[in-house]
mmCIF file of C-alpha atoms and ligand atoms in Angstrom:
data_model
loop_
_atom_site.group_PDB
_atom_site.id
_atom_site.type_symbol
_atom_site.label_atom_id
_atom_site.label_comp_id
_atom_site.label_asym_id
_atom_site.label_seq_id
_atom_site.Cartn_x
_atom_site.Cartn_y
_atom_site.Cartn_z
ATOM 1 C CA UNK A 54 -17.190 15.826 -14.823
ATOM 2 C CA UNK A 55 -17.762 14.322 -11.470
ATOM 3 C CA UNK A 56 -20.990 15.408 -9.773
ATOM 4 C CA UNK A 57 -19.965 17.690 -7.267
ATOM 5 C CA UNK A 58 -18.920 19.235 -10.277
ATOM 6 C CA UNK A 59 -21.756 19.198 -11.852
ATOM 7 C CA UNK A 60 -23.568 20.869 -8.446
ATOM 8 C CA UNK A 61 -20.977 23.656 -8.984
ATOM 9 C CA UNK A 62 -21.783 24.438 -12.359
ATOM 10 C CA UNK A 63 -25.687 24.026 -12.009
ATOM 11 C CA UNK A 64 -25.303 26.424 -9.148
ATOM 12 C CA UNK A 65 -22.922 28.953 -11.422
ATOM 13 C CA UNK A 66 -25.276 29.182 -13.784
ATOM 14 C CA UNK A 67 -28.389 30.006 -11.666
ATOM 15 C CA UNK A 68 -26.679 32.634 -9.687
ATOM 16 C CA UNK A 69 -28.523 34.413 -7.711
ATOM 17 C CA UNK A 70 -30.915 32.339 -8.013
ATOM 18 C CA UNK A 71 -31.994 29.337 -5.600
ATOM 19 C CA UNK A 72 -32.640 25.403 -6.375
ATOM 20 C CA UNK A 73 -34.116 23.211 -4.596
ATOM 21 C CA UNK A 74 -32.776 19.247 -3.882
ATOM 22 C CA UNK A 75 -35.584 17.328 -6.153
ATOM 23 C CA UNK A 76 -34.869 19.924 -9.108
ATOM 24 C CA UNK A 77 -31.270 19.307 -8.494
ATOM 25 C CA UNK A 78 -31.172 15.427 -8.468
ATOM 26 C CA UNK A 79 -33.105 15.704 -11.182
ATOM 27 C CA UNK A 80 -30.811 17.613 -13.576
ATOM 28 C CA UNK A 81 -28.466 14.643 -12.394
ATOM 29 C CA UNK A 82 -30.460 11.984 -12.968
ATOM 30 C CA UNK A 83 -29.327 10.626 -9.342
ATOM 31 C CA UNK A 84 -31.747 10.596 -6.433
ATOM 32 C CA UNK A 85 -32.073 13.021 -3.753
ATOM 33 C CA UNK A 86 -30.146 11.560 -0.231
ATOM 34 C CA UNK A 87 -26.687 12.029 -2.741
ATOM 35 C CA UNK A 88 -27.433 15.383 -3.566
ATOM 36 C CA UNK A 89 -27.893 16.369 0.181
ATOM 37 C CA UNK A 90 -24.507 14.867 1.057
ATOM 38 C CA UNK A 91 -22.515 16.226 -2.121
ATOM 39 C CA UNK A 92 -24.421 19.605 -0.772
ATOM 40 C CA UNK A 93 -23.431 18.930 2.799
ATOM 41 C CA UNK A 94 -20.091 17.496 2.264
ATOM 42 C CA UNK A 95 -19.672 20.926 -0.264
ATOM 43 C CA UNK A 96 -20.538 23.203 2.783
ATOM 44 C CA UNK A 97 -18.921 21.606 5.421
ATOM 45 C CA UNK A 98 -15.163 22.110 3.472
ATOM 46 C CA UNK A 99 -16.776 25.848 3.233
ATOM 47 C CA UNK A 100 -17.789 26.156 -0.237
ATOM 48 C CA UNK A 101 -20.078 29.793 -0.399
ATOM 49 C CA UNK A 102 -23.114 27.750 -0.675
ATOM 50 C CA UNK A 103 -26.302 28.785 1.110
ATOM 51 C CA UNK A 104 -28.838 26.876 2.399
ATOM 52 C CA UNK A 105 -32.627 28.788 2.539
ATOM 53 C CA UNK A 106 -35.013 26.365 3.745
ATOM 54 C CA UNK A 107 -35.408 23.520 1.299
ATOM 55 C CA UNK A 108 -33.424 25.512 -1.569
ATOM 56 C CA UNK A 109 -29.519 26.441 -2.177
ATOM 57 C CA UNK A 110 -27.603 29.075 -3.673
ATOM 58 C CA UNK A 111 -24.335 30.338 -4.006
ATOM 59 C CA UNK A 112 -23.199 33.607 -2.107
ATOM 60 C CA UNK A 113 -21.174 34.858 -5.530
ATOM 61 C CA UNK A 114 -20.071 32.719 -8.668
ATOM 62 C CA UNK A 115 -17.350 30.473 -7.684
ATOM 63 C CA UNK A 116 -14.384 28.743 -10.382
ATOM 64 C CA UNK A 117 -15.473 25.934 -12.988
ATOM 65 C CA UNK A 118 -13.895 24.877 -15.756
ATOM 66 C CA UNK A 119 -17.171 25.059 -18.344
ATOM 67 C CA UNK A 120 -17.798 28.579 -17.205
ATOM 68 C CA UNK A 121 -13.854 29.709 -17.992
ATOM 69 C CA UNK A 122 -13.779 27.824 -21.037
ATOM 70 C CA UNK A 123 -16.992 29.971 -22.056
ATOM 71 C CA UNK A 124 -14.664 32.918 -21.785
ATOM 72 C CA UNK A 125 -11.783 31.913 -22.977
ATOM 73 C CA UNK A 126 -10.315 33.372 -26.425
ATOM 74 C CA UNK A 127 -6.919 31.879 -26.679
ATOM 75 C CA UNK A 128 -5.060 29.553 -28.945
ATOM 76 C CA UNK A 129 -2.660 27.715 -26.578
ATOM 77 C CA UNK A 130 -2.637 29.373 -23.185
ATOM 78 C CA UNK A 131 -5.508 27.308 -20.548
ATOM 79 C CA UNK A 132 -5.949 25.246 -23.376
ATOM 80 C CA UNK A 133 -4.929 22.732 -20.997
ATOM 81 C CA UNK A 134 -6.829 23.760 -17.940
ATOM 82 C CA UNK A 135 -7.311 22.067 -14.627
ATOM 83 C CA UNK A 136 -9.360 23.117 -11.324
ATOM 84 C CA UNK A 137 -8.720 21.311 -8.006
ATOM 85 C CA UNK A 138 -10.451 21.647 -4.537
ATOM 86 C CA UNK A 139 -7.468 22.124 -2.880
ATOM 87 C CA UNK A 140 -3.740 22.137 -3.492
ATOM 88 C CA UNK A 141 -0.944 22.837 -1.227
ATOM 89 C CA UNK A 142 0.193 25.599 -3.593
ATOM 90 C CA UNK A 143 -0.782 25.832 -7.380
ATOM 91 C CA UNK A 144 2.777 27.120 -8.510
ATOM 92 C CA UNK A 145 4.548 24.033 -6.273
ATOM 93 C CA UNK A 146 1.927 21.750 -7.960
ATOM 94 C CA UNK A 147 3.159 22.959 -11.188
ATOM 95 C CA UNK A 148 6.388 22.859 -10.283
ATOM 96 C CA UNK A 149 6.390 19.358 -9.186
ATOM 97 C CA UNK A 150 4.726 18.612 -12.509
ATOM 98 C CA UNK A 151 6.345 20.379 -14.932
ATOM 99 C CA UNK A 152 8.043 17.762 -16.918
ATOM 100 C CA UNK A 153 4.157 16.521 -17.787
ATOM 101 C CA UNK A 154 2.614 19.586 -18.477
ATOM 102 C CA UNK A 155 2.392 21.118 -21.666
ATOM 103 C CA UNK A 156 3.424 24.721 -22.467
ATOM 104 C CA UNK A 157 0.543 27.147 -21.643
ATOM 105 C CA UNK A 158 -0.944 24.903 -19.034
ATOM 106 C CA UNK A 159 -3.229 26.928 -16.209
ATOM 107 C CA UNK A 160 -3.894 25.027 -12.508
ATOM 108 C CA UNK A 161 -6.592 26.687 -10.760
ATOM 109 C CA UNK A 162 -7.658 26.041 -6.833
ATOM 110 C CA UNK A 163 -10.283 26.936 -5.268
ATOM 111 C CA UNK A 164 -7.772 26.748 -1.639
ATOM 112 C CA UNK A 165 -4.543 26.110 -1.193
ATOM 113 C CA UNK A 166 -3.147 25.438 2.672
ATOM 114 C CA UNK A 167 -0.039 26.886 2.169
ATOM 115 C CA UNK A 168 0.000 29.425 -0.441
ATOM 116 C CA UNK A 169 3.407 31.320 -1.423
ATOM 117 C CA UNK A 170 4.520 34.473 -1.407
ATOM 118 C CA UNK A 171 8.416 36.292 -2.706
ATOM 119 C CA UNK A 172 11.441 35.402 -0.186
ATOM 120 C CA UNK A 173 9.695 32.734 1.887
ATOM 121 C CA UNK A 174 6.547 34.765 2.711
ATOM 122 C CA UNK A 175 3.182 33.430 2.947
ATOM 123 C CA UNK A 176 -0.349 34.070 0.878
ATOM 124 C CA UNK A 177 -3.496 33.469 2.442
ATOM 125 C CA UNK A 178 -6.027 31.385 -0.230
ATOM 126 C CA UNK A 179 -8.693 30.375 1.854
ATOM 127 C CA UNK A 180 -11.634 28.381 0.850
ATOM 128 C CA UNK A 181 -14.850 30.500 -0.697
ATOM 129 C CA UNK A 182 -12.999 33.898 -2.749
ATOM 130 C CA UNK A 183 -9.463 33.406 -3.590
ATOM 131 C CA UNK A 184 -8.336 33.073 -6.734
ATOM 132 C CA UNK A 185 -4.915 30.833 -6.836
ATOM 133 C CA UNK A 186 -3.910 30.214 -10.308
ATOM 134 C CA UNK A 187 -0.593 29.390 -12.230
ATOM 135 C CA UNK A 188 0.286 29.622 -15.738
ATOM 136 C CA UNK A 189 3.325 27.306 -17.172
ATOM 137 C CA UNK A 190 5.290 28.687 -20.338
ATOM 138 C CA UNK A 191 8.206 27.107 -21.828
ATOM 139 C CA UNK A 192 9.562 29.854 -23.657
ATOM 140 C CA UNK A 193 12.646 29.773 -25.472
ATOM 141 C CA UNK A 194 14.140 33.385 -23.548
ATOM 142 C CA UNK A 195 17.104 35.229 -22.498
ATOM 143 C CA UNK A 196 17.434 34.946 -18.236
ATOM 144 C CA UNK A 197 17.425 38.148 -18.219
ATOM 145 C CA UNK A 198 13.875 39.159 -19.505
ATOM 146 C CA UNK A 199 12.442 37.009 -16.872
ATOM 147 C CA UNK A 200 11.645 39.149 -14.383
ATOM 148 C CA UNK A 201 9.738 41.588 -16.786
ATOM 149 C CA UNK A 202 7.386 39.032 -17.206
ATOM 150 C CA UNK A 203 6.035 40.302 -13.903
ATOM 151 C CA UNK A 204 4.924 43.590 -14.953
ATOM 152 C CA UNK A 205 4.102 41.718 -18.188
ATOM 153 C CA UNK A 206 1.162 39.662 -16.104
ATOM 154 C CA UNK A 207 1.041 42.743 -13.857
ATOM 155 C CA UNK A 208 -0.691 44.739 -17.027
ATOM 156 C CA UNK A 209 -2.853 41.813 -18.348
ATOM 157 C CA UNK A 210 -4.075 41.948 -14.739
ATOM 158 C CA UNK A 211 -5.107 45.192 -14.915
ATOM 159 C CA UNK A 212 -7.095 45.049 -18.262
ATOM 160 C CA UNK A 213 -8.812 42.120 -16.906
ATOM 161 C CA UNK A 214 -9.453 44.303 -14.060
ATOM 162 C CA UNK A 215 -10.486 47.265 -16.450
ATOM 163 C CA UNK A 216 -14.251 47.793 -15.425
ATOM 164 C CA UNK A 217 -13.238 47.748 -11.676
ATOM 165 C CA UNK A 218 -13.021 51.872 -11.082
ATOM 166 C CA UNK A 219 -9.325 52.732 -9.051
ATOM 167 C CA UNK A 220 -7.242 49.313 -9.814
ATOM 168 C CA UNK A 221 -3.542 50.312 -9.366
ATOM 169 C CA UNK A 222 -0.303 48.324 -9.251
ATOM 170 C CA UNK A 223 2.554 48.315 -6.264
ATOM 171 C CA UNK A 224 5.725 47.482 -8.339
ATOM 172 C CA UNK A 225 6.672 44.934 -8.724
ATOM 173 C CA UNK A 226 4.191 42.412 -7.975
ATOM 174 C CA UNK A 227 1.294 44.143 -5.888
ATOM 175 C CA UNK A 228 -1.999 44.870 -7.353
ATOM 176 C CA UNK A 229 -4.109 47.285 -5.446
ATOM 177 C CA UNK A 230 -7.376 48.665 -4.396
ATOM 178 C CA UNK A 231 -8.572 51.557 -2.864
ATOM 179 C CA UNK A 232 -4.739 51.901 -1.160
ATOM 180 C CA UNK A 233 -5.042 47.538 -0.141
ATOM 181 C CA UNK A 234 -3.249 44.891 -1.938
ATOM 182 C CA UNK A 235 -6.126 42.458 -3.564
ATOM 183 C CA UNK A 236 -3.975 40.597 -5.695
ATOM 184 C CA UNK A 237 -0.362 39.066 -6.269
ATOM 185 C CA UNK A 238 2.640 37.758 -8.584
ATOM 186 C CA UNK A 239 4.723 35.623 -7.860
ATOM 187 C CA UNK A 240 7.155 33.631 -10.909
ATOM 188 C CA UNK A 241 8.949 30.738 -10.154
ATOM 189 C CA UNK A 242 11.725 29.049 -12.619
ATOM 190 C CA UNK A 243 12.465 25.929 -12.785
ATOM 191 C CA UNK A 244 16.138 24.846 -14.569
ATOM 192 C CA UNK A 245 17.068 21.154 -15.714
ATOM 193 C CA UNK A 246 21.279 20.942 -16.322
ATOM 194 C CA UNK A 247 21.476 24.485 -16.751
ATOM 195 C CA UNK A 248 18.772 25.056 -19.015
ATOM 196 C CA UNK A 249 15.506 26.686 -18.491
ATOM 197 C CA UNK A 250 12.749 23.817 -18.353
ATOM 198 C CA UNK A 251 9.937 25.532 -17.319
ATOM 199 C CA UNK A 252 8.353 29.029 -15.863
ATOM 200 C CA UNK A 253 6.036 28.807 -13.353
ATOM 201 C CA UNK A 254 3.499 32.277 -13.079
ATOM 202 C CA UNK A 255 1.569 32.557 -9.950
ATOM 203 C CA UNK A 256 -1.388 34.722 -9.335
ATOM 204 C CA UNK A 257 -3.145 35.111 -6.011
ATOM 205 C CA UNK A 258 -6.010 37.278 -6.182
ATOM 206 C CA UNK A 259 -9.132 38.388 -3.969
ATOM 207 C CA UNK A 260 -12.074 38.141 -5.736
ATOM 208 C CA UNK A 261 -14.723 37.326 -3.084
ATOM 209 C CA UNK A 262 -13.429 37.360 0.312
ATOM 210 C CA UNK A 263 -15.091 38.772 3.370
ATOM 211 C CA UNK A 264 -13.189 40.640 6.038
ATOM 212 C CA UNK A 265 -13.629 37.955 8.616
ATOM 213 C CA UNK A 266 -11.852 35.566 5.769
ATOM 214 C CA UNK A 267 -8.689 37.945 5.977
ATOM 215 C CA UNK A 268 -5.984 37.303 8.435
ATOM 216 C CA UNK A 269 -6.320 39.895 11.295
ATOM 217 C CA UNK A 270 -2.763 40.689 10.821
ATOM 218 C CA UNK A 271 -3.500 41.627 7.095
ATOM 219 C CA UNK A 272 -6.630 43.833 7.704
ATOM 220 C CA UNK A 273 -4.803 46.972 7.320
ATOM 221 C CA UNK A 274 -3.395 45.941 4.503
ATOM 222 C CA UNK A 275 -5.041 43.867 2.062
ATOM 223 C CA UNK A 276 -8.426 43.689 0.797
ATOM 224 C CA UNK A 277 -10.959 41.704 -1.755
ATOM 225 C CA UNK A 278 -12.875 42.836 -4.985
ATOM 226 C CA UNK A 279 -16.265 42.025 -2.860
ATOM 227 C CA UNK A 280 -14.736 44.558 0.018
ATOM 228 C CA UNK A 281 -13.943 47.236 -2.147
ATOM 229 C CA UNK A 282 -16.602 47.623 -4.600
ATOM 230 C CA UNK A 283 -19.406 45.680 -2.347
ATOM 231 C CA UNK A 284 -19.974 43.609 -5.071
ATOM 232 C CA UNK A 285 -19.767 39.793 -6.146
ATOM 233 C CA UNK A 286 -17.015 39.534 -8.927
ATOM 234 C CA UNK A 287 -17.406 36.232 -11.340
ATOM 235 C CA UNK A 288 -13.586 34.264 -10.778
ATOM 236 C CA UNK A 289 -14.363 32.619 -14.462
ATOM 237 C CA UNK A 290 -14.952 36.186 -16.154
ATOM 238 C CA UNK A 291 -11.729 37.368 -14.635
ATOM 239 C CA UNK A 292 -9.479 34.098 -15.490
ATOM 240 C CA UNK A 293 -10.658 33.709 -19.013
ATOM 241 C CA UNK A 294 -10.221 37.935 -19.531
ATOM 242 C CA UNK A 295 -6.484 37.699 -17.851
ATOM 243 C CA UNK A 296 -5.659 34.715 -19.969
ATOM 244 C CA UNK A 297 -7.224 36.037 -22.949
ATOM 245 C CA UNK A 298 -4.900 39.158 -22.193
ATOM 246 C CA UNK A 299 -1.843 37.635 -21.142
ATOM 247 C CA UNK A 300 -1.565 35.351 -24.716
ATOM 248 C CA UNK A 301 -1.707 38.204 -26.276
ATOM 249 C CA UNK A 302 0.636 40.433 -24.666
ATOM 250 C CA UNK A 303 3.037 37.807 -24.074
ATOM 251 C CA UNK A 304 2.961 36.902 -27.797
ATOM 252 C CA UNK A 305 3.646 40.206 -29.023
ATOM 253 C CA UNK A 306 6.926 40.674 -26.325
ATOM 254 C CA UNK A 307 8.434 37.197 -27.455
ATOM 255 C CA UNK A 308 7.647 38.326 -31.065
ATOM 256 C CA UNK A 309 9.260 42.112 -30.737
ATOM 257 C CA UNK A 310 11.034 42.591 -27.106
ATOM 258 C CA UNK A 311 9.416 45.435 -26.946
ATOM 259 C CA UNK A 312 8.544 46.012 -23.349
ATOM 260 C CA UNK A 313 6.939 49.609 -24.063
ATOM 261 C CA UNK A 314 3.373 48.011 -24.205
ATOM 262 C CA UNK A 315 2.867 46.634 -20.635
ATOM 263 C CA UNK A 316 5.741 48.797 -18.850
ATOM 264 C CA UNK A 317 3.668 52.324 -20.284
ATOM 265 C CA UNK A 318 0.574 50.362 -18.808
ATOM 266 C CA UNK A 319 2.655 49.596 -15.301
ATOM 267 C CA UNK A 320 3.700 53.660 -14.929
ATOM 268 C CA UNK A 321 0.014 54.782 -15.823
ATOM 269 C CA UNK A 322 -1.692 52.520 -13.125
ATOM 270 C CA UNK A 323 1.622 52.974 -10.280
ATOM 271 C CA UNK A 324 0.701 54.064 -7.316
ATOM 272 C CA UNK A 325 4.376 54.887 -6.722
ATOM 273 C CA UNK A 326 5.501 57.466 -9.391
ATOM 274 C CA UNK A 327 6.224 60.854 -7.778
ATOM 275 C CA UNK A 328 6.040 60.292 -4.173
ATOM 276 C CA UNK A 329 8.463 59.164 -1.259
ATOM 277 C CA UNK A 330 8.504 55.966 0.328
ATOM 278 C CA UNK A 331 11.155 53.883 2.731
ATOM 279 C CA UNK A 332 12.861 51.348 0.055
ATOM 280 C CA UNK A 333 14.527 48.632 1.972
ATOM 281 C CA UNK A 334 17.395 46.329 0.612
ATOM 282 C CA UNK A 335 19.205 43.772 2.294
ATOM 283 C CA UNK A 336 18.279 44.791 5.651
ATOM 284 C CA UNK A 337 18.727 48.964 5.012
ATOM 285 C CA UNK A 338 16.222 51.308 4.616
ATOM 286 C CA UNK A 339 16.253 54.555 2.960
ATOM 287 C CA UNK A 340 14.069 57.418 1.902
ATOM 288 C CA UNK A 341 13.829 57.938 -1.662
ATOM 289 C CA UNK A 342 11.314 59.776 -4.510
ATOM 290 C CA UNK A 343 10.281 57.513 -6.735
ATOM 291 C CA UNK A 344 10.637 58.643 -10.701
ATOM 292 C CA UNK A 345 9.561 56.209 -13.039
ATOM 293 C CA UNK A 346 9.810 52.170 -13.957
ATOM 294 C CA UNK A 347 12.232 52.037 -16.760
ATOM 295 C CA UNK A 348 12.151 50.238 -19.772
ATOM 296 C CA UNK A 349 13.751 46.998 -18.281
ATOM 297 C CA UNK A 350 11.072 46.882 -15.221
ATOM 298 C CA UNK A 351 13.467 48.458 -13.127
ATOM 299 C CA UNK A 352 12.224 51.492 -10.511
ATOM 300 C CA UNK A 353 14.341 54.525 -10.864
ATOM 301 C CA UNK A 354 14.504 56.100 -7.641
ATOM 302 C CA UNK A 355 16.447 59.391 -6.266
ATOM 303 C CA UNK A 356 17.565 58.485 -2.655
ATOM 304 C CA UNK A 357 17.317 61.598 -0.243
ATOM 305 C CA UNK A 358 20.236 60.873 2.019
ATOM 306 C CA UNK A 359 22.461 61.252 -0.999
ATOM 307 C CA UNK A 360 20.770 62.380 -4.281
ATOM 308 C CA UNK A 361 22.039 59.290 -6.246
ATOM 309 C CA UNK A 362 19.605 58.684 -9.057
ATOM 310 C CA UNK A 363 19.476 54.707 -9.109
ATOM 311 C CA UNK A 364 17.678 51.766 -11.023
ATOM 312 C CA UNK A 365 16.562 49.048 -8.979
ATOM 313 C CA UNK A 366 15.715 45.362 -9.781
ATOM 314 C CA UNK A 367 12.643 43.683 -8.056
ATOM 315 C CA UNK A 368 14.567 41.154 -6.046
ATOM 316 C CA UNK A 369 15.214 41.364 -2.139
ATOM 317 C CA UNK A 370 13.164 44.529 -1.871
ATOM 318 C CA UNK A 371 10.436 46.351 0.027
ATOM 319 C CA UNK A 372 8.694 49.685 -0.382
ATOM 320 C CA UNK A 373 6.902 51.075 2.243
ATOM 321 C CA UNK A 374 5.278 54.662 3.314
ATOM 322 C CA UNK A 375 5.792 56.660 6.478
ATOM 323 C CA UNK A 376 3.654 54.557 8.915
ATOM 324 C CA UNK A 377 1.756 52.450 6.036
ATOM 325 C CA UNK A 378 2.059 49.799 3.521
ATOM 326 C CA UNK A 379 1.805 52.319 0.834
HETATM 327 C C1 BT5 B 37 3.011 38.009 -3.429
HETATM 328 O O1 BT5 B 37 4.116 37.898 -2.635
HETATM 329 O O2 BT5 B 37 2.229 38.934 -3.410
HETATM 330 C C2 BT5 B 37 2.824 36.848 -4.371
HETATM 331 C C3 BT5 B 37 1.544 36.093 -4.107
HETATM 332 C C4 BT5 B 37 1.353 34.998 -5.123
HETATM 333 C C5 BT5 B 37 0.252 34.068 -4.730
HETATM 334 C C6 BT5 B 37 -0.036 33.075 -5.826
HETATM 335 S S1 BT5 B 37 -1.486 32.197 -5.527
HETATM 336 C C7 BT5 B 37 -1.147 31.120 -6.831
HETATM 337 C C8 BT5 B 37 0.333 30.824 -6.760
HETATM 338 N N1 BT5 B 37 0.606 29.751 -5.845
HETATM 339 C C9 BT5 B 37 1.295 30.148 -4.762
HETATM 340 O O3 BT5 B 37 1.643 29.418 -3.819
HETATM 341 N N2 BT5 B 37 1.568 31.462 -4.879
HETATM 342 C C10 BT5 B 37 1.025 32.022 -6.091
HETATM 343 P P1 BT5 B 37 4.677 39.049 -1.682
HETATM 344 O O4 BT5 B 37 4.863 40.314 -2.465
HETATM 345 O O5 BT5 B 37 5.864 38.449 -1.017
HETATM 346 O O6 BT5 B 37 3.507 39.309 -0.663
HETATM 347 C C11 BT5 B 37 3.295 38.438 0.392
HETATM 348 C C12 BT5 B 37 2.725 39.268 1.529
HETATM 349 O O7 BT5 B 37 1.389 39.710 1.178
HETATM 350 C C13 BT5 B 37 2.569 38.510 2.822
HETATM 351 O O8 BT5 B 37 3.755 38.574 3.588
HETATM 352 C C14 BT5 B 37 1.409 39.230 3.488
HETATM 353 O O9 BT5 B 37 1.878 40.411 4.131
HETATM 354 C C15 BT5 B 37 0.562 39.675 2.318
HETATM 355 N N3 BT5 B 37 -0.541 38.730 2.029
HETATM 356 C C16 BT5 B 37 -0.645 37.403 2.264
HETATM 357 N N4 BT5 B 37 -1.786 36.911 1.813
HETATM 358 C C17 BT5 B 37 -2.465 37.945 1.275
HETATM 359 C C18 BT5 B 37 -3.715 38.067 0.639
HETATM 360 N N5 BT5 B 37 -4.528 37.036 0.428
HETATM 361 N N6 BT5 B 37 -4.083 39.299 0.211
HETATM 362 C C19 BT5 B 37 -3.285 40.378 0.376
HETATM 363 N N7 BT5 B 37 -2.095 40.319 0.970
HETATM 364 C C20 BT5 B 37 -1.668 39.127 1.426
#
């Protein structure tokens, strides 16, 4: 462990509490001037760390390795785990990498500059209360059960989000808050000679952003743990719960197929089931009621215009309400 590191981690485990410069060099046996840059250097690439007169804190618990391996309770998935200051985008990291990382491998960042979204759209990661993480599995699976694994990570997201009053999901990727997206899917494949080499599963999620960190054009839309429920969240708690979660349930599906367990958990926690919303595809927009999520992790809609009941597949679609994203 490097020392910056090492500040992070000291800091972690105080939270809320302050330290001062002398009582930090000493817990790393290096003098003082190095701890004020590492401190400096730290703030000025806007870590959440506060300064209050000769003392520092953090402004909420921030990603470390030691602190999710504390929570961890898995066999194979983060056993491999690596944090990074700042990557481009976690799941293009992983990507890029694939061939060298092991089955079950998690990349954390604590910012990534150009963070991806489905079809080509952005995610904003900033610096300070983002969560951008990506999970690599290798599994041995039919094509066509790749998709579910969306509303697979979509419920292990949700138990990890369990003591968090009025989490809901947006099929098929958005998780919600209080009617604002705080958190998001996105899985990537990756295919060697036309074999499956690798599955890349994103997760962007909110944790302890402020509003002024939130793109003005997102405002009305999306929305952080902090925001919502005006308190700190701990990033480590949350990754070593979802991970903890997702073995599990991810296990049992490659084990049975049974898709029951996390699509039952998707339709409980929808915040689509039973009301009308726009659905675009390709371009064309049309009222519809929304029924249920079926057992393949399809929506079942009944358009208006026509009646037709119809199943539809997560790719190259939108939902929207009346005037509002939901
Ligand atoms: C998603 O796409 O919601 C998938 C987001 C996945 C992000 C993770 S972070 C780790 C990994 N590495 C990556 O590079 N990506 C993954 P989509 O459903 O297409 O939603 C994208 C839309 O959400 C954007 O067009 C914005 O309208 C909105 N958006 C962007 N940033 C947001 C944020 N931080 N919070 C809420 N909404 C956001």
């Amino acid at each position: 462990m490097n020392a910056k590191e090492s500040i992070i981690d000291i800091l972690n485990a105080l939270y809320p509490k302050t330290i001062t410069i002398t009582a930090l060099a000493m817990e790393l046996g290096t003098n003082k001037n190095n701890v004020e840059s590492i401190l400096k250097e730290l703030m000025f690439t806007n870590y959440p760390i506060i300064k209050e007169r000769q003392s520092y804190h953090l402004m909420h618990p921030i990603l470390s390795l030691s602190a999710i391996n504390k929570q961890l309770q898995t066999n194979n998935i983060g056993k491999s785990l690596y944090l990074y200051p700042s990557l481009v985008s976690t799941n293009t990291y992983a990507k890029n990498n694939l061939d060298k990382l092991d089955n079950g491998t998690v990349i954390l960042a604590h910012e990534q500059t150009s963070g991806k979204g489905r079809l080509g759209r952005n995610w904003s990661s900033p610096m300070g209360g983002s969560l951008s993480m990506s999970v690599v599995i290798k599994p041995d699976i039919d094509f066509e059960k790749i998709p579910l694994l969306t509303q697979l990570t979509a419920a292990s997201l949700l138990k990890a989000l369990h003591s968090i009053s009025g989490v809901k999901v947006k099929w098929p990727n958005d998780i919600i808050l209080n009617q604002k997206k705080i958190a998001g899917i996105l899985i990537e494949t990756e295919f060697k000679n036309n074999s499956l080499s690798g599955i890349v599963i994103g997760i962007g999620l909110n944790t302890n952003l402020k509003k002024k960190d939130i793109p003005t054009e997102l405002l009305d839309k999306a929305s952080s743990i902090k925001i919502e429920s005006k308190a700190a969240c701990d990033p480590n708690e949350l990754v070593g719960k979802f991970l903890t979660y997702f073995e599990h349930d991810y296990t049992q599906y490659l084990l049975s197929d049974d898709t029951e367990p996390f699509i039952s958990m998707c339709r409980d926690k929808s915040i689509l089931l039973d009301k009308d919303f726009w659905i675009t595809i390709d371009d064309h927009s049309r009222k519809a009621t929304v029924n249920t999520i079926d057992a393949f992790g399809n929506l079942v809609v009944t358009f208006h215009d026509t009646g037709e009941i119809k199943a539809i597949s997560s790719s190259n679609i939108s939902i929207r309400g009346d005037k509002t994203y939901i």
